[in-house]
mmCIF file of C-alpha atoms in Angstrom:
data_model
loop_
_atom_site.group_PDB
_atom_site.id
_atom_site.type_symbol
_atom_site.label_atom_id
_atom_site.label_comp_id
_atom_site.label_asym_id
_atom_site.label_seq_id
_atom_site.Cartn_x
_atom_site.Cartn_y
_atom_site.Cartn_z
ATOM 1 C CA UNK A 1 -10.704 14.560 -25.716
ATOM 2 C CA UNK A 2 -8.454 11.533 -25.408
ATOM 3 C CA UNK A 3 -6.369 11.224 -22.252
ATOM 4 C CA UNK A 4 -3.924 8.855 -23.891
ATOM 5 C CA UNK A 5 -4.955 6.120 -21.464
ATOM 6 C CA UNK A 6 -5.552 2.692 -22.968
ATOM 7 C CA UNK A 7 -8.347 0.755 -21.333
ATOM 8 C CA UNK A 8 -7.060 -2.667 -20.229
ATOM 9 C CA UNK A 9 -8.437 -5.828 -21.731
ATOM 10 C CA UNK A 10 -10.445 -8.240 -19.583
ATOM 11 C CA UNK A 11 -7.691 -10.857 -19.620
ATOM 12 C CA UNK A 12 -5.166 -8.244 -18.434
ATOM 13 C CA UNK A 13 -7.322 -7.406 -15.413
ATOM 14 C CA UNK A 14 -7.693 -11.106 -14.696
ATOM 15 C CA UNK A 15 -3.907 -11.524 -14.733
ATOM 16 C CA UNK A 16 -3.485 -8.520 -12.430
ATOM 17 C CA UNK A 17 -5.976 -10.023 -9.995
ATOM 18 C CA UNK A 18 -4.162 -13.363 -10.098
ATOM 19 C CA UNK A 19 -0.909 -11.615 -9.223
ATOM 20 C CA UNK A 20 -2.509 -9.836 -6.267
ATOM 21 C CA UNK A 21 -4.136 -13.057 -5.070
ATOM 22 C CA UNK A 22 -0.799 -14.863 -5.299
ATOM 23 C CA UNK A 23 1.085 -12.184 -3.333
ATOM 24 C CA UNK A 24 -1.152 -9.561 -1.654
ATOM 25 C CA UNK A 25 1.778 -7.134 -1.168
ATOM 26 C CA UNK A 26 1.769 -6.599 -4.933
ATOM 27 C CA UNK A 27 -1.297 -4.404 -4.527
ATOM 28 C CA UNK A 28 1.072 -1.564 -3.623
ATOM 29 C CA UNK A 29 2.437 -1.654 -7.170
ATOM 30 C CA UNK A 30 -0.920 -0.723 -8.705
ATOM 31 C CA UNK A 31 -2.301 2.755 -9.181
ATOM 32 C CA UNK A 32 -5.775 3.655 -7.948
ATOM 33 C CA UNK A 33 -7.312 3.741 -11.438
ATOM 34 C CA UNK A 34 -6.104 0.234 -12.217
ATOM 35 C CA UNK A 35 -7.465 -1.103 -8.948
ATOM 36 C CA UNK A 36 -10.844 0.477 -9.664
ATOM 37 C CA UNK A 37 -10.841 -1.258 -13.046
ATOM 38 C CA UNK A 38 -10.011 -4.547 -11.363
ATOM 39 C CA UNK A 39 -13.029 -4.001 -9.078
ATOM 40 C CA UNK A 40 -15.232 -3.610 -12.155
ATOM 41 C CA UNK A 41 -13.820 -6.901 -13.441
ATOM 42 C CA UNK A 42 -14.523 -8.564 -10.093
ATOM 43 C CA UNK A 43 -18.133 -7.356 -10.074
ATOM 44 C CA UNK A 44 -18.714 -8.760 -13.549
ATOM 45 C CA UNK A 45 -17.164 -12.080 -12.564
ATOM 46 C CA UNK A 46 -19.249 -12.192 -9.378
ATOM 47 C CA UNK A 47 -22.387 -11.664 -11.436
ATOM 48 C CA UNK A 48 -21.363 -14.512 -13.745
ATOM 49 C CA UNK A 49 -20.788 -16.820 -10.774
ATOM 50 C CA UNK A 50 -24.139 -15.922 -9.204
ATOM 51 C CA UNK A 51 -26.018 -16.605 -12.433
ATOM 52 C CA UNK A 52 -24.331 -19.997 -12.670
ATOM 53 C CA UNK A 53 -24.925 -20.800 -9.005
ATOM 54 C CA UNK A 54 -28.632 -19.928 -9.130
ATOM 55 C CA UNK A 55 -28.994 -22.106 -12.218
ATOM 56 C CA UNK A 56 -27.347 -25.013 -10.393
ATOM 57 C CA UNK A 57 -29.615 -24.515 -7.387
ATOM 58 C CA UNK A 58 -32.634 -24.734 -9.702
ATOM 59 C CA UNK A 59 -31.528 -27.971 -11.333
ATOM 60 C CA UNK A 60 -30.102 -29.481 -8.136
ATOM 61 C CA UNK A 61 -32.545 -28.478 -5.356
ATOM 62 C CA UNK A 62 -30.699 -30.523 -2.735
ATOM 63 C CA UNK A 63 -27.478 -28.551 -3.134
ATOM 64 C CA UNK A 64 -26.572 -25.424 -1.203
ATOM 65 C CA UNK A 65 -25.458 -21.937 -2.162
ATOM 66 C CA UNK A 66 -22.408 -22.276 0.110
ATOM 67 C CA UNK A 67 -21.302 -25.403 -1.764
ATOM 68 C CA UNK A 68 -21.445 -23.733 -5.163
ATOM 69 C CA UNK A 69 -19.897 -20.498 -3.890
ATOM 70 C CA UNK A 70 -16.824 -22.553 -3.097
ATOM 71 C CA UNK A 71 -16.862 -24.901 -6.088
ATOM 72 C CA UNK A 72 -18.057 -22.919 -9.108
ATOM 73 C CA UNK A 73 -15.011 -21.190 -10.511
ATOM 74 C CA UNK A 74 -13.271 -19.829 -13.568
ATOM 75 C CA UNK A 75 -9.886 -18.945 -12.085
ATOM 76 C CA UNK A 76 -11.714 -17.676 -8.946
ATOM 77 C CA UNK A 77 -14.769 -18.931 -7.107
ATOM 78 C CA UNK A 78 -17.356 -16.576 -5.614
ATOM 79 C CA UNK A 79 -15.851 -16.649 -2.131
ATOM 80 C CA UNK A 80 -12.419 -15.774 -3.495
ATOM 81 C CA UNK A 81 -13.853 -12.916 -5.560
ATOM 82 C CA UNK A 82 -15.664 -11.541 -2.507
ATOM 83 C CA UNK A 83 -12.493 -11.704 -0.407
ATOM 84 C CA UNK A 84 -10.384 -10.035 -3.098
ATOM 85 C CA UNK A 85 -12.960 -7.299 -3.560
ATOM 86 C CA UNK A 86 -12.957 -6.571 0.187
ATOM 87 C CA UNK A 87 -9.153 -6.585 0.216
ATOM 88 C CA UNK A 88 -8.854 -4.083 -2.645
ATOM 89 C CA UNK A 89 -11.568 -1.794 -1.255
ATOM 90 C CA UNK A 90 -9.894 -1.807 2.148
ATOM 91 C CA UNK A 91 -6.553 -0.926 0.536
ATOM 92 C CA UNK A 92 -8.141 1.961 -1.382
ATOM 93 C CA UNK A 93 -9.850 3.225 1.761
ATOM 94 C CA UNK A 94 -6.562 3.202 3.661
ATOM 95 C CA UNK A 95 -4.856 5.143 0.881
ATOM 96 C CA UNK A 96 -7.711 7.651 0.789
ATOM 97 C CA UNK A 97 -7.449 8.111 4.555
ATOM 98 C CA UNK A 98 -3.722 8.697 4.194
ATOM 99 C CA UNK A 99 -4.338 11.370 1.562
ATOM 100 C CA UNK A 100 -6.839 13.048 3.860
ATOM 101 C CA UNK A 101 -4.320 12.876 6.669
ATOM 102 C CA UNK A 102 -1.725 14.467 4.415
ATOM 103 C CA UNK A 103 -3.994 17.456 4.001
ATOM 104 C CA UNK A 104 -4.272 17.891 7.771
ATOM 105 C CA UNK A 105 -0.609 18.899 8.056
ATOM 106 C CA UNK A 106 0.132 20.955 4.921
ATOM 107 C CA UNK A 107 2.300 23.561 6.639
ATOM 108 C CA UNK A 108 4.604 21.192 8.493
ATOM 109 C CA UNK A 109 4.844 18.951 5.423
ATOM 110 C CA UNK A 110 6.027 21.800 3.210
ATOM 111 C CA UNK A 111 8.438 22.920 5.922
ATOM 112 C CA UNK A 112 9.975 19.474 6.317
ATOM 113 C CA UNK A 113 9.979 18.017 2.821
ATOM 114 C CA UNK A 114 11.267 19.201 -0.480
ATOM 115 C CA UNK A 115 9.381 18.171 -3.625
ATOM 116 C CA UNK A 116 8.844 14.423 -3.670
ATOM 117 C CA UNK A 117 10.278 13.867 -0.207
ATOM 118 C CA UNK A 118 6.968 13.341 1.550
ATOM 119 C CA UNK A 119 5.996 10.573 -0.893
ATOM 120 C CA UNK A 120 9.334 8.846 -0.340
ATOM 121 C CA UNK A 121 8.893 9.054 3.426
ATOM 122 C CA UNK A 122 5.387 7.551 3.243
ATOM 123 C CA UNK A 123 6.602 4.640 1.138
ATOM 124 C CA UNK A 124 9.501 3.841 3.438
ATOM 125 C CA UNK A 125 7.377 4.299 6.560
ATOM 126 C CA UNK A 126 4.865 1.762 5.228
ATOM 127 C CA UNK A 127 7.283 -0.827 3.871
ATOM 128 C CA UNK A 128 10.187 -0.613 6.318
ATOM 129 C CA UNK A 129 8.690 -2.600 9.192
ATOM 130 C CA UNK A 130 11.750 -4.063 10.912
ATOM 131 C CA UNK A 131 11.728 -1.406 13.647
ATOM 132 C CA UNK A 132 7.968 -0.892 14.041
ATOM 133 C CA UNK A 133 8.137 -2.067 17.647
ATOM 134 C CA UNK A 134 10.700 0.618 18.477
ATOM 135 C CA UNK A 135 9.346 3.581 16.479
ATOM 136 C CA UNK A 136 11.665 6.218 17.963
ATOM 137 C CA UNK A 137 14.634 4.325 16.541
ATOM 138 C CA UNK A 138 12.756 3.689 13.285
ATOM 139 C CA UNK A 139 12.201 7.395 12.665
ATOM 140 C CA UNK A 140 15.763 8.214 13.653
ATOM 141 C CA UNK A 141 16.984 5.678 11.098
ATOM 142 C CA UNK A 142 14.604 7.096 8.475
ATOM 143 C CA UNK A 143 15.817 10.622 9.209
ATOM 144 C CA UNK A 144 19.460 9.794 8.658
ATOM 145 C CA UNK A 145 18.744 7.681 5.604
ATOM 146 C CA UNK A 146 16.730 10.439 3.915
ATOM 147 C CA UNK A 147 18.986 13.217 5.151
ATOM 148 C CA UNK A 148 21.451 11.938 2.607
ATOM 149 C CA UNK A 149 18.791 12.422 -0.060
ATOM 150 C CA UNK A 150 18.439 16.120 0.900
ATOM 151 C CA UNK A 151 14.743 15.972 1.708
ATOM 152 C CA UNK A 152 14.799 17.296 5.291
ATOM 153 C CA UNK A 153 15.825 20.884 6.110
ATOM 154 C CA UNK A 154 16.601 20.263 9.790
ATOM 155 C CA UNK A 155 16.103 17.881 12.672
ATOM 156 C CA UNK A 156 13.727 19.994 14.741
ATOM 157 C CA UNK A 157 11.133 20.289 11.977
ATOM 158 C CA UNK A 158 11.334 16.571 11.263
ATOM 159 C CA UNK A 159 10.771 15.841 14.965
ATOM 160 C CA UNK A 160 7.657 18.058 15.001
ATOM 161 C CA UNK A 161 6.407 16.348 11.849
ATOM 162 C CA UNK A 162 6.799 12.849 13.328
ATOM 163 C CA UNK A 163 5.142 13.927 16.581
ATOM 164 C CA UNK A 164 2.039 15.085 14.707
ATOM 165 C CA UNK A 165 1.833 12.977 11.569
ATOM 166 C CA UNK A 166 3.090 9.669 12.992
ATOM 167 C CA UNK A 167 1.384 9.936 16.377
ATOM 168 C CA UNK A 168 -0.317 6.518 16.117
ATOM 169 C CA UNK A 169 2.866 4.785 14.999
ATOM 170 C CA UNK A 170 4.782 6.166 17.971
ATOM 171 C CA UNK A 171 2.520 4.123 20.287
ATOM 172 C CA UNK A 172 2.606 6.745 23.071
ATOM 173 C CA UNK A 173 6.392 6.922 23.009
ATOM 174 C CA UNK A 174 8.152 10.275 23.108
ATOM 175 C CA UNK A 175 10.080 11.317 20.021
ATOM 176 C CA UNK A 176 11.818 14.511 21.078
ATOM 177 C CA UNK A 177 15.386 14.189 19.866
ATOM 178 C CA UNK A 178 17.572 12.574 17.233
ATOM 179 C CA UNK A 179 20.965 11.374 18.335
ATOM 180 C CA UNK A 180 23.839 13.077 16.563
ATOM 181 C CA UNK A 181 25.902 10.965 14.164
ATOM 182 C CA UNK A 182 23.456 8.049 14.362
ATOM 183 C CA UNK A 183 24.363 7.375 10.742
ATOM 184 C CA UNK A 184 27.560 5.757 12.070
ATOM 185 C CA UNK A 185 25.648 3.559 14.510
ATOM 186 C CA UNK A 186 25.689 -0.207 13.728
ATOM 187 C CA UNK A 187 21.905 -0.248 13.926
ATOM 188 C CA UNK A 188 21.696 2.267 11.086
ATOM 189 C CA UNK A 189 24.314 0.462 9.013
ATOM 190 C CA UNK A 190 22.492 -2.864 9.447
ATOM 191 C CA UNK A 191 19.215 -1.473 8.118
ATOM 192 C CA UNK A 192 20.620 0.793 5.415
ATOM 193 C CA UNK A 193 20.745 -1.948 2.709
ATOM 194 C CA UNK A 194 17.039 -2.702 3.157
ATOM 195 C CA UNK A 195 16.144 0.988 3.080
ATOM 196 C CA UNK A 196 18.257 1.477 -0.017
ATOM 197 C CA UNK A 197 16.436 -1.390 -1.720
ATOM 198 C CA UNK A 198 13.050 0.087 -0.776
ATOM 199 C CA UNK A 199 14.135 3.530 -1.932
ATOM 200 C CA UNK A 200 15.003 2.313 -5.419
ATOM 201 C CA UNK A 201 11.864 0.191 -5.427
ATOM 202 C CA UNK A 202 9.869 3.364 -4.792
ATOM 203 C CA UNK A 203 11.631 5.197 -7.596
ATOM 204 C CA UNK A 204 10.694 2.391 -9.985
ATOM 205 C CA UNK A 205 7.048 2.163 -8.901
ATOM 206 C CA UNK A 206 6.630 5.940 -9.038
ATOM 207 C CA UNK A 207 7.514 5.851 -12.736
ATOM 208 C CA UNK A 208 4.616 3.529 -13.552
#
């Protein structure tokens, strides 16, 4: 039975890989299936490079594998392909770990978030990095920003969620309260435009 999915052409995967190589942050715009297809493309290209390199080593015995790994290329050389493969695999592993982590807190997640809210939170938490060094303020800002989107039922449940789900990000700091009316604080107002931009960016990427 057809799924309606059109398998990408080789040149399309090559262009996707070029975009990721040019700006690594673009990897977040790709779905898991597409990234797995790009890995298949990389493996085929690596095999092509290796065949070429071993041929060159046969006809030029004085040369080295390291030299050809850097200098034999068709868009990418072998070293670049290896690095991009590692980068994509690492990204996929991180995402898989996040999904596993999501399943560790199903009750608190359903208590805190309405449909779609948890995905929005994850996207903003990952991409809004300006306050990473002061995580208690970061999560206060995120609370008030998303409160306006009607995704959190109350402060206390959000606090419990952050304490458990975002434990590593808190860096041993205590997140036990959210200041009232922080949405009028200059700190919130200064960061709201960036969060708004990321929010609409998420809405666009989630459509793809």
